[in-house]
XYZ file of C-alpha atoms in Angstrom:
784
model
C -0.001 -0.005 0.001
C 1.461 3.335 -1.005
C 1.905 6.087 1.481
C -0.608 8.115 -0.428
C -3.232 5.567 0.576
C -2.640 6.076 4.267
C -5.591 8.384 4.614
C -7.121 8.542 8.073
C -10.594 7.261 8.589
C -12.582 10.457 9.115
C -14.750 10.823 12.138
C -18.506 10.682 11.849
C -20.517 13.897 11.521
C -21.038 15.852 14.717
C -23.486 14.169 17.051
C -24.764 17.415 18.448
C -25.273 20.823 16.978
C -24.813 24.304 18.287
C -27.447 26.963 18.182
C -26.589 30.038 16.140
C -27.937 33.454 16.992
C -31.179 34.114 15.141
C -30.725 37.849 15.039
C -27.969 40.288 15.617
C -29.891 43.176 17.117
C -30.772 43.329 20.763
C -28.905 41.419 23.379
C -26.550 38.634 22.391
C -28.416 35.287 22.439
C -26.965 32.460 24.466
C -24.598 30.262 22.497
C -24.098 26.598 23.083
C -20.909 24.644 22.832
C -19.546 23.590 19.447
C -20.555 20.162 18.131
C -18.489 17.275 19.459
C -16.435 14.931 17.316
C -17.542 11.327 17.151
C -14.712 8.886 16.778
C -14.613 6.250 14.060
C -13.133 2.986 15.321
C -10.456 1.619 13.008
C -11.602 -1.123 10.658
C -8.775 -3.351 11.816
C -10.061 -3.417 15.374
C -13.200 -4.446 17.206
C -15.463 -1.650 18.373
C -15.376 -1.438 22.147
C -18.083 1.126 22.561
C -17.991 4.874 22.244
C -14.645 6.386 23.125
C -14.591 8.450 26.247
C -10.943 9.330 26.647
C -8.441 11.428 24.824
C -4.938 12.614 25.442
C -5.390 12.429 29.189
C -5.703 8.628 28.953
C -9.274 8.279 30.074
C -10.061 11.302 32.199
C -13.407 12.978 31.708
C -13.022 16.731 31.607
C -14.649 19.831 30.262
C -14.148 21.956 27.216
C -14.332 25.695 26.747
C -17.236 27.539 25.172
C -16.794 30.632 23.056
C -19.851 32.570 24.222
C -18.156 34.380 27.057
C -15.074 34.828 24.897
C -17.121 36.708 22.295
C -18.317 39.237 24.814
C -14.796 39.667 26.186
C -13.428 40.376 22.720
C -16.243 42.841 22.065
C -15.466 44.781 25.206
C -11.705 45.046 24.592
C -10.841 48.053 22.448
C -7.236 48.914 21.747
C -5.876 52.234 20.530
C -5.261 52.306 16.775
C -1.641 53.318 17.241
C -0.881 49.759 18.333
C -1.498 48.585 14.779
C 1.628 46.574 14.252
C 1.792 44.963 17.669
C 0.677 41.346 17.961
C -2.728 40.484 19.321
C -2.982 39.214 22.854
C -6.447 38.098 23.790
C -7.482 37.272 27.334
C -9.775 34.290 27.805
C -12.354 34.222 30.600
C -12.875 31.313 32.932
C -14.071 28.229 31.141
C -17.567 26.991 31.825
C -18.300 23.471 32.873
C -19.182 21.697 29.655
C -18.938 17.991 28.958
C -15.786 17.039 27.069
C -16.434 15.700 23.544
C -14.790 12.441 22.514
C -11.444 12.823 20.696
C -10.686 12.116 17.094
C -8.788 8.821 16.817
C -7.798 6.483 14.076
C -5.852 3.264 13.974
C -2.877 3.063 11.652
C -3.457 -0.675 11.531
C -6.899 -0.409 10.014
C -7.162 -2.368 6.807
C -9.727 -0.225 5.016
C -8.251 2.922 3.549
C -10.009 5.671 1.692
C -9.712 5.420 -2.066
C -9.841 8.616 -4.033
C -11.926 6.904 -6.666
C -14.347 5.710 -4.005
C -14.677 9.226 -2.671
C -15.366 10.643 -6.096
C -17.854 7.929 -6.973
C -19.691 8.310 -3.673
C -19.817 12.032 -4.235
C -21.347 11.610 -7.656
C -23.861 9.030 -6.447
C -25.094 11.093 -3.494
C -26.561 14.430 -4.596
C -24.640 17.332 -3.093
C -26.596 19.737 -0.879
C -27.722 22.807 -2.790
C -25.390 25.757 -2.525
C -27.041 28.792 -0.924
C -27.115 32.059 -2.807
C -23.977 34.012 -1.989
C -23.866 37.665 -1.019
C -22.499 40.037 -3.628
C -18.848 40.959 -3.033
C -17.689 43.372 -5.729
C -14.222 43.911 -4.209
C -11.326 42.607 -6.340
C -7.798 41.896 -5.176
C -6.608 45.081 -6.885
C -9.307 47.098 -5.120
C -8.353 45.593 -1.791
C -4.635 46.301 -2.240
C -5.370 49.902 -3.216
C -7.540 50.313 -0.127
C -4.749 48.997 2.089
C -2.196 51.352 0.562
C -4.552 54.321 1.060
C -5.148 53.333 4.673
C -1.415 53.093 5.372
C -0.804 56.573 3.975
C -3.860 58.249 5.461
C -4.259 56.341 8.712
C -7.961 55.855 7.998
C -8.636 52.086 8.072
C -12.427 52.223 7.940
C -12.760 50.857 4.366
C -10.321 48.013 5.108
C -12.065 47.347 8.431
C -15.424 47.075 6.678
C -13.980 44.606 4.159
C -12.612 42.306 6.861
C -15.808 42.699 8.931
C -17.972 41.645 6.005
C -15.701 38.937 4.574
C -15.154 36.986 7.793
C -18.673 37.448 9.144
C -19.912 34.094 7.828
C -19.112 31.192 5.545
C -21.254 32.612 2.676
C -19.390 35.933 2.934
C -16.037 34.112 2.746
C -17.155 32.398 -0.414
C -18.479 35.632 -1.858
C -15.110 37.256 -1.324
C -12.747 34.502 -2.438
C -14.679 32.263 -4.806
C -13.529 32.715 -8.386
C -17.075 32.561 -9.720
C -19.798 33.063 -7.144
C -22.507 32.014 -9.593
C -21.279 28.412 -10.105
C -21.202 25.506 -7.644
C -17.635 24.374 -8.459
C -18.069 20.952 -6.866
C -14.959 19.441 -8.455
C -12.458 17.555 -6.334
C -9.412 18.930 -8.159
C -10.313 22.652 -8.000
C -11.425 24.420 -4.852
C -12.674 27.373 -6.891
C -10.888 29.704 -4.456
C -8.813 32.646 -5.648
C -5.620 31.650 -3.831
C -3.759 34.878 -4.693
C -6.549 36.961 -3.194
C -6.609 34.841 -0.026
C -2.835 35.230 0.324
C -3.031 38.987 -0.184
C -5.762 39.356 2.443
C -3.898 37.257 5.026
C -0.526 38.888 4.304
C -2.064 42.307 4.918
C -4.040 41.228 7.990
C -1.117 41.006 10.441
C -0.145 44.615 9.616
C -3.564 46.076 10.282
C -4.718 47.676 13.559
C -5.651 45.284 16.336
C -9.346 46.133 16.175
C -9.432 44.773 12.605
C -7.634 41.589 13.661
C -10.071 41.100 16.520
C -12.961 41.701 14.159
C -11.739 38.815 11.994
C -11.560 36.502 15.015
C -15.050 37.485 16.130
C -16.353 36.714 12.667
C -14.692 33.288 12.722
C -16.280 32.560 16.104
C -19.716 33.463 14.770
C -19.145 31.174 11.783
C -18.067 28.245 13.929
C -21.076 28.663 16.251
C -23.545 28.386 13.405
C -26.122 25.616 13.685
C -25.434 22.856 11.142
C -28.374 21.073 9.593
C -27.592 18.166 7.305
C -24.328 17.629 5.424
C -21.845 20.396 4.719
C -21.971 22.107 1.361
C -18.888 22.617 -0.785
C -19.031 26.303 0.136
C -18.682 25.246 3.783
C -15.601 23.193 2.846
C -14.154 26.153 0.993
C -14.636 28.295 4.104
C -12.775 25.740 6.235
C -10.061 25.619 3.565
C -9.642 29.416 3.721
C -9.824 29.702 7.537
C -7.185 27.035 8.092
C -4.657 29.281 6.328
C -5.236 32.177 8.740
C -1.810 33.292 10.092
C -3.473 34.643 13.257
C -3.473 31.089 14.566
C 0.270 31.324 15.076
C -0.544 33.275 18.206
C -1.270 31.164 21.288
C -3.979 33.625 22.363
C -6.110 32.391 19.431
C -5.669 28.674 20.202
C -9.172 28.158 21.662
C -10.702 29.358 18.372
C -8.141 27.394 16.365
C -8.912 24.212 18.313
C -12.635 24.482 17.557
C -11.918 25.045 13.880
C -9.713 21.959 13.820
C -12.343 19.896 15.608
C -14.994 20.785 13.049
C -12.662 19.940 10.147
C -11.694 16.642 11.809
C -15.371 15.759 12.263
C -16.257 16.084 8.562
C -17.413 12.976 6.719
C -15.123 10.906 4.553
C -16.124 12.384 1.208
C -15.601 15.944 2.503
C -12.135 14.987 3.714
C -11.346 13.842 0.184
C -12.216 17.218 -1.233
C -10.031 18.977 1.334
C -7.106 16.577 0.692
C -7.161 17.327 -3.038
C -7.496 21.044 -2.414
C -4.605 21.027 0.039
C -2.294 19.549 -2.558
C -2.940 22.594 -4.786
C -1.568 25.009 -2.185
C 1.788 26.603 -2.877
C 4.731 25.004 -1.123
C 5.129 28.071 1.091
C 1.491 28.154 2.252
C 1.320 24.384 2.671
C 4.404 24.373 4.865
C 3.034 27.261 6.955
C -0.171 25.328 7.668
C 1.805 22.214 8.648
C 4.191 24.153 10.882
C 1.276 25.948 12.556
C -0.360 22.629 13.436
C 2.882 21.126 14.731
C 3.472 24.211 16.871
C -0.090 23.949 18.217
C 0.521 20.331 19.298
C 3.940 21.148 20.819
C 2.698 24.111 22.828
C -0.314 22.173 24.090
C 2.034 19.402 25.266
C 4.650 21.743 26.750
C 3.129 25.231 27.146
C 5.571 28.046 27.831
C 2.818 29.742 29.868
C 0.399 27.071 31.111
C -2.016 29.719 32.349
C -2.697 30.709 28.694
C -4.535 27.450 28.032
C -7.398 25.617 29.668
C -6.307 22.637 31.803
C -5.444 19.556 29.767
C -8.427 17.719 31.260
C -10.736 20.309 29.741
C -9.309 20.213 26.238
C -8.118 16.642 25.749
C -9.570 16.746 22.232
C -7.244 19.505 21.035
C -4.309 17.306 20.047
C -6.388 14.482 18.494
C -8.210 17.033 16.336
C -4.985 18.703 15.213
C -3.415 15.306 14.474
C -6.372 14.327 12.306
C -6.079 17.514 10.252
C -2.325 16.939 9.946
C -3.124 13.460 8.602
C -5.175 15.044 5.823
C -2.274 17.320 4.906
C 0.133 14.389 5.017
C -2.082 12.462 2.633
C -2.253 15.465 0.291
C 1.536 15.750 0.390
C 1.936 12.109 -0.603
C -0.433 12.496 -3.554
C 1.946 14.971 -5.179
C 5.078 13.816 -6.995
C 7.467 15.146 -5.939
C 5.856 15.982 -2.557
C 5.242 19.610 -1.669
C 7.509 19.248 1.375
C 9.824 16.422 2.557
C 8.084 13.840 4.754
C 10.541 14.797 7.505
C 8.864 18.241 7.735
C 5.904 16.484 9.399
C 8.162 15.250 12.229
C 7.409 16.814 15.578
C 10.665 16.726 17.549
C 8.740 17.626 20.716
C 7.479 14.042 20.771
C 11.063 12.845 21.357
C 10.607 14.088 24.932
C 7.392 12.294 25.848
C 6.954 8.726 27.096
C 7.091 6.987 23.740
C 6.693 3.502 25.124
C 3.489 4.537 26.857
C 2.243 5.811 23.510
C 3.265 2.536 21.889
C 1.672 0.361 24.550
C -1.545 2.406 24.427
C -1.642 1.853 20.660
C -0.943 -1.861 21.158
C -3.663 -2.384 23.723
C -6.806 -3.641 22.019
C -8.740 -3.045 25.208
C -7.963 0.667 24.929
C -8.365 0.972 21.192
C -10.416 4.142 21.565
C -7.623 5.982 23.315
C -5.550 8.521 21.450
C -1.898 7.724 20.760
C 0.611 9.479 18.543
C 1.413 6.028 17.140
C -1.912 6.293 15.323
C -0.297 9.130 13.358
C 3.228 7.779 12.833
C 4.182 10.443 10.264
C 4.615 12.970 13.106
C 7.053 10.719 14.995
C 10.688 11.308 14.016
C 12.884 8.448 12.847
C 15.002 8.902 15.995
C 11.902 8.424 18.161
C 10.791 5.418 16.105
C 14.215 3.889 16.532
C 13.847 4.243 20.306
C 10.472 2.500 20.171
C 11.848 -0.337 18.026
C 14.968 -0.738 20.176
C 13.024 -0.865 23.429
C 10.481 -3.206 21.933
C 13.390 -5.378 20.742
C 15.036 -5.273 24.160
C 11.807 -6.343 25.839
C 11.480 -9.225 23.410
C 15.130 -10.196 23.999
C 14.678 -10.112 27.770
C 11.463 -12.106 27.555
C 12.998 -14.823 25.413
C 16.184 -14.993 27.538
C 14.081 -15.218 30.706
C 12.064 -18.057 29.212
C 15.248 -19.943 28.332
C 16.457 -19.514 31.915
C 13.130 -20.771 33.314
C 13.256 -23.796 31.034
C 16.770 -24.674 32.212
C 15.841 -24.380 35.875
C 12.640 -26.393 35.424
C 14.719 -29.219 33.955
C 17.138 -28.917 36.882
C 19.977 -27.978 34.559
C 22.697 -25.540 35.501
C 22.075 -22.125 33.907
C 24.707 -20.932 31.457
C 25.200 -17.278 30.546
C 25.587 -18.233 26.889
C 21.932 -19.226 26.815
C 21.032 -15.548 27.043
C 22.646 -14.755 23.662
C 22.460 -15.727 20.014
C 25.958 -17.218 19.816
C 27.392 -17.501 16.330
C 30.543 -19.638 15.844
C 31.827 -19.361 12.290
C 34.971 -20.065 10.306
C 36.336 -17.290 8.147
C 36.961 -19.788 5.342
C 33.338 -20.964 5.346
C 31.645 -17.760 6.405
C 28.399 -17.986 4.415
C 27.713 -21.705 4.916
C 28.587 -21.620 8.625
C 26.440 -18.540 9.190
C 23.516 -20.143 7.367
C 23.865 -23.359 9.388
C 24.090 -21.510 12.710
C 21.113 -19.280 12.026
C 19.038 -22.251 10.861
C 19.870 -24.306 13.957
C 19.329 -21.389 16.326
C 16.157 -20.011 14.754
C 14.507 -19.819 18.178
C 17.302 -17.578 19.475
C 17.190 -14.899 16.738
C 15.718 -12.320 19.131
C 18.464 -12.697 21.686
C 21.485 -10.415 21.833
C 23.960 -11.333 19.077
C 27.517 -12.467 19.916
C 29.996 -13.709 17.307
C 33.064 -15.925 17.690
C 35.522 -16.720 14.876
C 36.704 -20.311 15.270
C 40.392 -20.544 16.149
C 40.661 -16.908 17.213
C 40.849 -15.663 20.756
C 38.662 -12.660 21.396
C 35.682 -11.477 23.356
C 32.901 -9.918 21.319
C 32.262 -6.456 22.724
C 30.635 -5.309 19.491
C 33.643 -5.271 17.204
C 33.473 -8.938 16.147
C 29.737 -8.644 15.500
C 30.309 -5.675 13.219
C 33.167 -7.437 11.454
C 30.966 -10.492 10.875
C 28.300 -8.303 9.263
C 30.861 -6.499 7.088
C 32.557 -9.635 5.813
C 29.339 -11.550 5.237
C 27.635 -8.717 3.362
C 30.738 -8.141 1.241
C 30.861 -11.824 0.279
C 27.135 -12.315 -0.389
C 26.871 -9.210 -2.557
C 29.952 -9.993 -4.633
C 28.973 -10.333 -8.315
C 30.634 -13.748 -8.529
C 28.260 -15.074 -5.901
C 25.321 -14.589 -8.263
C 22.623 -13.739 -5.710
C 22.429 -10.049 -6.577
C 23.098 -8.028 -9.695
C 24.900 -4.719 -9.392
C 23.610 -1.974 -11.680
C 26.289 0.618 -12.326
C 23.922 3.294 -13.624
C 21.927 3.356 -10.389
C 24.779 2.121 -8.142
C 22.524 -0.342 -6.387
C 21.965 -4.089 -6.096
C 18.867 -5.995 -7.179
C 17.770 -9.598 -6.804
C 18.972 -12.012 -9.465
C 16.060 -13.619 -11.308
C 17.976 -16.848 -11.884
C 15.977 -19.850 -10.780
C 17.532 -22.138 -8.178
C 16.549 -25.095 -6.019
C 17.208 -23.460 -2.659
C 16.455 -19.874 -1.700
C 17.761 -20.195 1.866
C 20.606 -17.780 1.232
C 18.124 -15.038 0.361
C 16.483 -15.801 3.674
C 19.916 -15.405 5.291
C 20.253 -11.887 3.822
C 16.831 -11.006 5.223
C 17.834 -12.330 8.648
C 21.061 -10.278 8.467
C 19.102 -7.102 7.785
C 16.712 -7.938 10.607
C 19.556 -8.640 13.009
C 21.215 -5.358 12.015
C 18.045 -3.390 12.884
C 17.553 -5.464 16.036
C 21.149 -4.969 17.205
C 21.565 -1.348 15.974
C 24.178 -2.153 13.321
C 24.433 0.006 10.196
C 24.977 -2.097 7.041
C 26.725 -1.068 3.854
C 23.928 -2.277 1.570
C 22.684 -0.528 -1.564
C 19.120 -1.574 -2.269
C 16.757 0.774 -4.175
C 13.824 2.339 -2.295
C 11.458 -0.105 -4.015
C 13.032 -2.930 -1.973
C 11.921 -1.398 1.322
C 8.442 -0.736 -0.042
C 8.210 -4.448 -0.888
C 9.605 -5.355 2.529
C 6.612 -3.647 4.169
C 4.078 -5.346 1.892
C 2.543 -6.243 4.250
C 4.293 -4.906 7.385
C 2.984 -7.833 9.448
C 3.539 -11.402 8.202
C 0.170 -12.877 7.198
C -1.005 -15.934 9.123
C -2.122 -17.605 5.901
C 0.993 -19.016 4.243
C -0.692 -18.834 0.842
C -1.005 -15.040 1.044
C 1.521 -13.416 -1.348
C 4.222 -11.309 0.337
C 6.609 -8.726 -1.009
C 4.225 -7.704 -3.788
C 3.570 -3.993 -4.148
C 2.353 -1.579 -6.774
C 5.288 -0.534 -8.957
C 5.739 2.037 -11.712
C 8.414 3.153 -14.155
C 9.621 5.506 -11.411
C 10.503 2.457 -9.295
C 12.208 0.812 -12.267
C 14.163 4.018 -12.932
C 15.796 3.689 -9.494
C 17.259 0.322 -10.569
C 17.487 0.263 -14.364
C 17.235 3.893 -15.508
C 18.065 3.146 -19.132
C 15.306 0.563 -19.494
C 12.842 2.812 -17.663
C 13.699 5.640 -20.067
C 13.081 3.323 -23.030
C 9.667 2.328 -21.710
C 8.784 5.985 -21.105
C 9.777 6.709 -24.727
C 7.454 3.914 -25.844
C 4.559 5.494 -23.930
C 5.104 8.911 -25.517
C 5.895 7.618 -29.049
C 3.701 9.421 -31.579
C 4.082 6.963 -34.464
C 2.578 3.531 -35.031
C 3.849 1.397 -32.150
C 2.800 -1.925 -33.651
C 4.504 -1.386 -37.005
C 7.594 0.456 -35.776
C 8.460 -1.601 -32.659
C 7.067 -4.985 -33.715
C 6.860 -6.163 -30.083
C 4.543 -8.607 -28.333
C 3.547 -9.220 -24.712
C 6.564 -11.479 -24.380
C 9.922 -10.608 -22.799
C 13.297 -12.320 -22.825
C 15.911 -12.830 -20.116
C 19.365 -14.379 -20.157
C 19.950 -17.027 -17.469
C 23.348 -18.728 -17.317
C 23.962 -17.985 -20.981
C 20.552 -19.233 -22.103
C 17.882 -16.870 -23.434
C 14.466 -17.638 -21.908
C 11.129 -16.137 -22.875
C 8.225 -15.224 -20.593
C 4.712 -14.198 -21.514
C 3.483 -11.125 -19.645
C -0.107 -12.432 -20.013
C -1.631 -15.646 -21.373
C -0.868 -15.953 -25.068
C 1.363 -12.907 -24.820
C 3.658 -14.066 -27.629
C 0.734 -13.655 -30.033
C -0.504 -10.279 -28.734
C 1.157 -7.317 -30.471
C 1.945 -4.109 -28.559
C -0.109 -1.295 -30.022
C -0.796 2.352 -29.292
C -3.939 1.248 -27.472
C -2.398 -1.385 -25.165
C 1.114 -0.036 -24.634
C 0.288 1.248 -21.142
C -0.779 -2.240 -20.115
C 2.406 -3.659 -21.674
C 4.650 -1.261 -19.722
C 2.827 -1.918 -16.446
C 3.015 -5.716 -16.895
C 6.691 -5.506 -17.865
C 7.598 -3.432 -14.813
C 5.555 -5.728 -12.554
C 7.332 -8.749 -14.069
C 10.792 -7.302 -13.452
C 10.196 -6.040 -9.911
C 7.650 -8.543 -8.582
C 6.952 -11.736 -10.482
C 10.399 -12.691 -11.830
C 11.983 -12.506 -8.370
C 9.006 -13.570 -6.240
C 10.584 -16.668 -4.638
C 13.879 -14.856 -3.962
C 12.190 -11.873 -2.385
C 9.674 -13.965 -0.433
C 12.564 -15.810 1.231
C 14.248 -12.462 1.940
C 10.957 -11.082 3.342
C 10.400 -14.028 5.687
C 14.027 -13.869 6.850
C 13.758 -10.189 7.778
C 10.434 -10.582 9.560
C 11.607 -13.693 11.441
C 13.762 -11.280 13.433
C 11.819 -8.011 13.233
C 8.290 -9.316 13.633
C 6.865 -6.366 15.547
C 3.940 -4.028 15.234
C 6.492 -1.226 15.532
C 7.303 -1.839 11.848
C 3.854 -0.474 11.021
C 5.048 2.931 12.190
C 7.726 3.073 9.493
C 7.764 4.392 5.966
C 9.912 2.453 3.451
C 12.387 5.357 3.472
C 12.698 5.043 7.245
C 13.365 1.310 7.093
C 16.217 2.087 4.702
C 17.658 4.627 7.142
C 17.443 2.143 10.014
C 19.258 -0.510 7.971
C 21.783 1.599 6.075
C 21.912 4.905 7.959
C 21.323 8.406 6.667
C 23.278 9.854 3.710
C 23.325 13.306 5.334
C 26.854 13.990 6.637
C 27.707 16.589 9.291
C 31.472 16.539 9.700
C 31.350 19.355 12.256
C 29.177 17.108 14.455
C 31.693 14.290 13.940
C 34.492 16.641 15.048
C 32.617 17.556 18.209
C 31.957 13.939 19.194
C 35.323 12.392 18.266
C 37.356 10.720 21.005
C 41.171 10.702 21.051
C 43.742 8.140 22.172
C 47.329 9.387 22.298
C 46.286 12.739 20.888
C 44.587 15.798 22.327
C 42.162 17.765 20.221
C 44.501 20.753 20.373
C 47.492 18.848 18.956
C 48.860 20.171 15.690
C 48.259 16.883 13.802
C 44.605 16.840 14.895
C 44.123 20.462 13.887
C 45.660 19.648 10.490
C 43.364 16.649 10.169
C 40.136 18.573 10.750
C 41.226 21.469 8.524
C 41.754 18.957 5.733
C 38.583 16.904 6.337
C 36.258 19.888 6.683
C 37.650 21.180 3.405
C 37.068 17.893 1.585
C 34.340 17.685 -1.064
C 31.414 15.434 -0.171
C 32.731 12.401 -2.091
C 36.001 12.405 -0.147
C 34.191 12.868 3.152
C 32.102 9.804 2.314
C 35.239 7.841 1.434
C 36.766 8.784 4.797
C 33.639 7.619 6.625
C 33.575 4.366 4.640
C 37.290 3.836 5.287
C 36.937 4.200 9.033
C 33.498 2.724 9.730
C 32.742 0.393 6.802
C 29.837 2.558 5.603
C 29.526 6.050 4.171
C 26.231 6.603 5.964
C 25.383 7.933 9.397
C 23.385 6.081 12.081
C 19.919 7.377 12.950
C 21.249 8.982 16.123
C 23.711 11.082 14.144
C 27.482 11.277 14.100
C 27.671 11.014 17.897
C 26.400 7.425 17.671
C 29.453 6.409 15.628
C 31.769 6.605 18.661
C 34.508 7.702 16.249
C 38.018 7.572 17.653
C 41.381 8.852 16.386
C 44.395 7.030 17.845
C 48.052 7.925 17.571
C 49.999 5.489 15.447
C 53.640 5.628 16.584
C 55.060 4.687 13.215
C 56.958 6.438 10.479
C 55.201 9.416 8.941
C 55.823 7.770 5.583
C 53.074 5.285 6.426
C 49.462 5.674 5.396
C 46.647 5.950 7.967
C 45.153 2.651 9.143
C 41.507 2.018 10.080
C 39.787 -0.537 12.314
C 36.246 -0.515 10.977
C 35.046 -2.852 13.738
C 35.677 -0.071 16.256
C 35.234 3.013 14.014
C 38.854 3.838 14.769
C 41.395 5.749 12.667
C 45.096 5.246 13.474
C 46.901 8.388 12.390
C 50.722 8.827 12.313
C 51.925 12.196 13.652
C 52.366 13.933 10.294
C 54.405 17.111 10.479
C 52.631 19.151 7.826
C 49.088 19.653 6.596
C 50.202 18.945 3.016
C 51.730 15.595 3.962
C 48.666 14.599 6.028
C 46.267 15.500 3.210
C 48.261 13.576 0.637
C 48.566 10.403 2.752
C 44.935 10.558 3.872
C 43.590 10.865 0.312
C 45.757 7.950 -0.854
C 44.612 5.818 2.090
C 40.863 6.431 1.786
C 40.856 6.217 -2.027
C 42.700 2.902 -2.298
C 41.612 0.975 0.776
C 39.317 -1.560 -0.949
C 41.047 -4.937 -1.121
C 43.945 -4.067 1.185
C 42.479 -6.135 4.006
C 42.266 -3.135 6.298
C 39.635 -3.877 8.931
């Protein structure tokens, strides 16, 4: 399942409705609380009744009303000379109102929203009639001229009237910003909103006098308190779409209003969420990022408020964070529908979550009995890769301890003397038979795979404190991925390995590679493996091993973009075929049959039954390309990849994998390609040198001046990989030791310990020359 399909299951429509004022003259009518959000239980879980708890893990609290807030805002009048100063609104005491249930979804749910389903359901169900909109003759040019006049004259009445009218209600918002107020514009791809006008109005808003800014907020409050009857219209969705972009919500004093806006958006029905998702993806990168950052800041400040007195108690607004998370999920889905994405997926990370009790979040998510409770694990895209690594490591440690404890209990119950070795996965291998011995050991000790790994090389004295384990990984990976071994094919154009499609009788060695990757994640080892991103997408298809052995695994939807990451030349050729303007059948003379060379023999495969007799034409070429790509990346290597899949999951079978994107699995296995040599300098340890020694100063002057390719070579030379662990350079435990040898010698590295042995070179020129020679010619020298 692609990331774009990970759309949250929207909550049901509001169960209650709020009464809107029937008239504006006279005294202000009493306003009721905003409609609560009803939670939809994930399809992958059993419904345990209506949820009653939110972020506070089950407490029943109260939520704020906006009625008293409206009167407070009305009474506060600031002098117009404070135009450029930020708004600070004071909230009255919150009334006792029953807390609405939070918005929750389960990332494990099997049913995901399909865009096609949303569109079809929208066309089947007649949309509510759009009300007649008020007339708004003001154009963007008119508005900008009014603002310029107000700045020069100091008279803001015209601008004030515009904001007062525009934000007074949802119909007024549509009248102002809808491109054509006379049409319904119910299309999923076009919101019908004049985005440039919206941007101009919001950009000018923060530079207007405070009374104008407060007028806007009062209008939003009135709109949110309106009584809803029946489903929302598309004009209502457009109003939500516009209001969510309001930069005033950066200010914590507006968070009560912001929270109610988010709750109403989160409570929309599934089809309405689809419209918003597709409209969000049409935002500019700048505006999209601003909305995302505003939501992340809202969550962070609710978790760790700088001034707790600014907000209601957490027990009274436990629905704030679930509502914000649900809206973030819609934006995340929109981002994944765009290729390339509007912003990197890492921009959705909320680093604040690194400082909460992640295991409590994980266990809450795991507990079926508490499936209605909110957990950030339900929205894994906001959890950073560093935080996910902590969850996976602690989950792994708990599994290791549990299995080791069970082994100890079994020994004692049989009245056998306990042995410390029983607490570890002990690998005894010969260097001369590394692959076969490793395969035999892992097969025999399959029940011990989740114990802590310890490696012993037969005939060699040494205690494994981590170095031997890393060396075993390095040597084994190097041997298995050697072209002569025939398991993987190295593609020079993409600089990555892919599974050989050669048929064989035993696929156990592919299972071994999967186990190695699983053990690396389990034991926090970074591997020097170059698989394309498609591999990790297949590895999570599905993320949990199916109980039915006949269920296909490792099969995912693939495109020419995936093929381009492995075989760019072939992918380009297929793209040319798709865009060819001539007669495909006559000019290419191809059929739905492909050929592959296996051990010097050319073999043919039909892409569909009778494919050798079906010509490729202009009409069916898309089908041909799709079947060809699917054959190369799925069908031709199914048995190889299935063995690899089962090997990996035999070690890493954990629900924590469901929190990961394919890109994040790659980072956990291979590390991050982002290098920060200044961070490496700060965390480096020294043995025989001090960081102020002349040789060390020469070394860092040279390294920091290296181009990226040489910096990667240095990292590969000293650690066995040119990538950085998830925890950053500090997790490398990089050490520079003094090598008391002739300065004519080259530097030496011990990759098992991430250690560089550096002779005391007398000049920067000499050090640079020797270092470049050493790191550029280390492969095959046996330096470990």
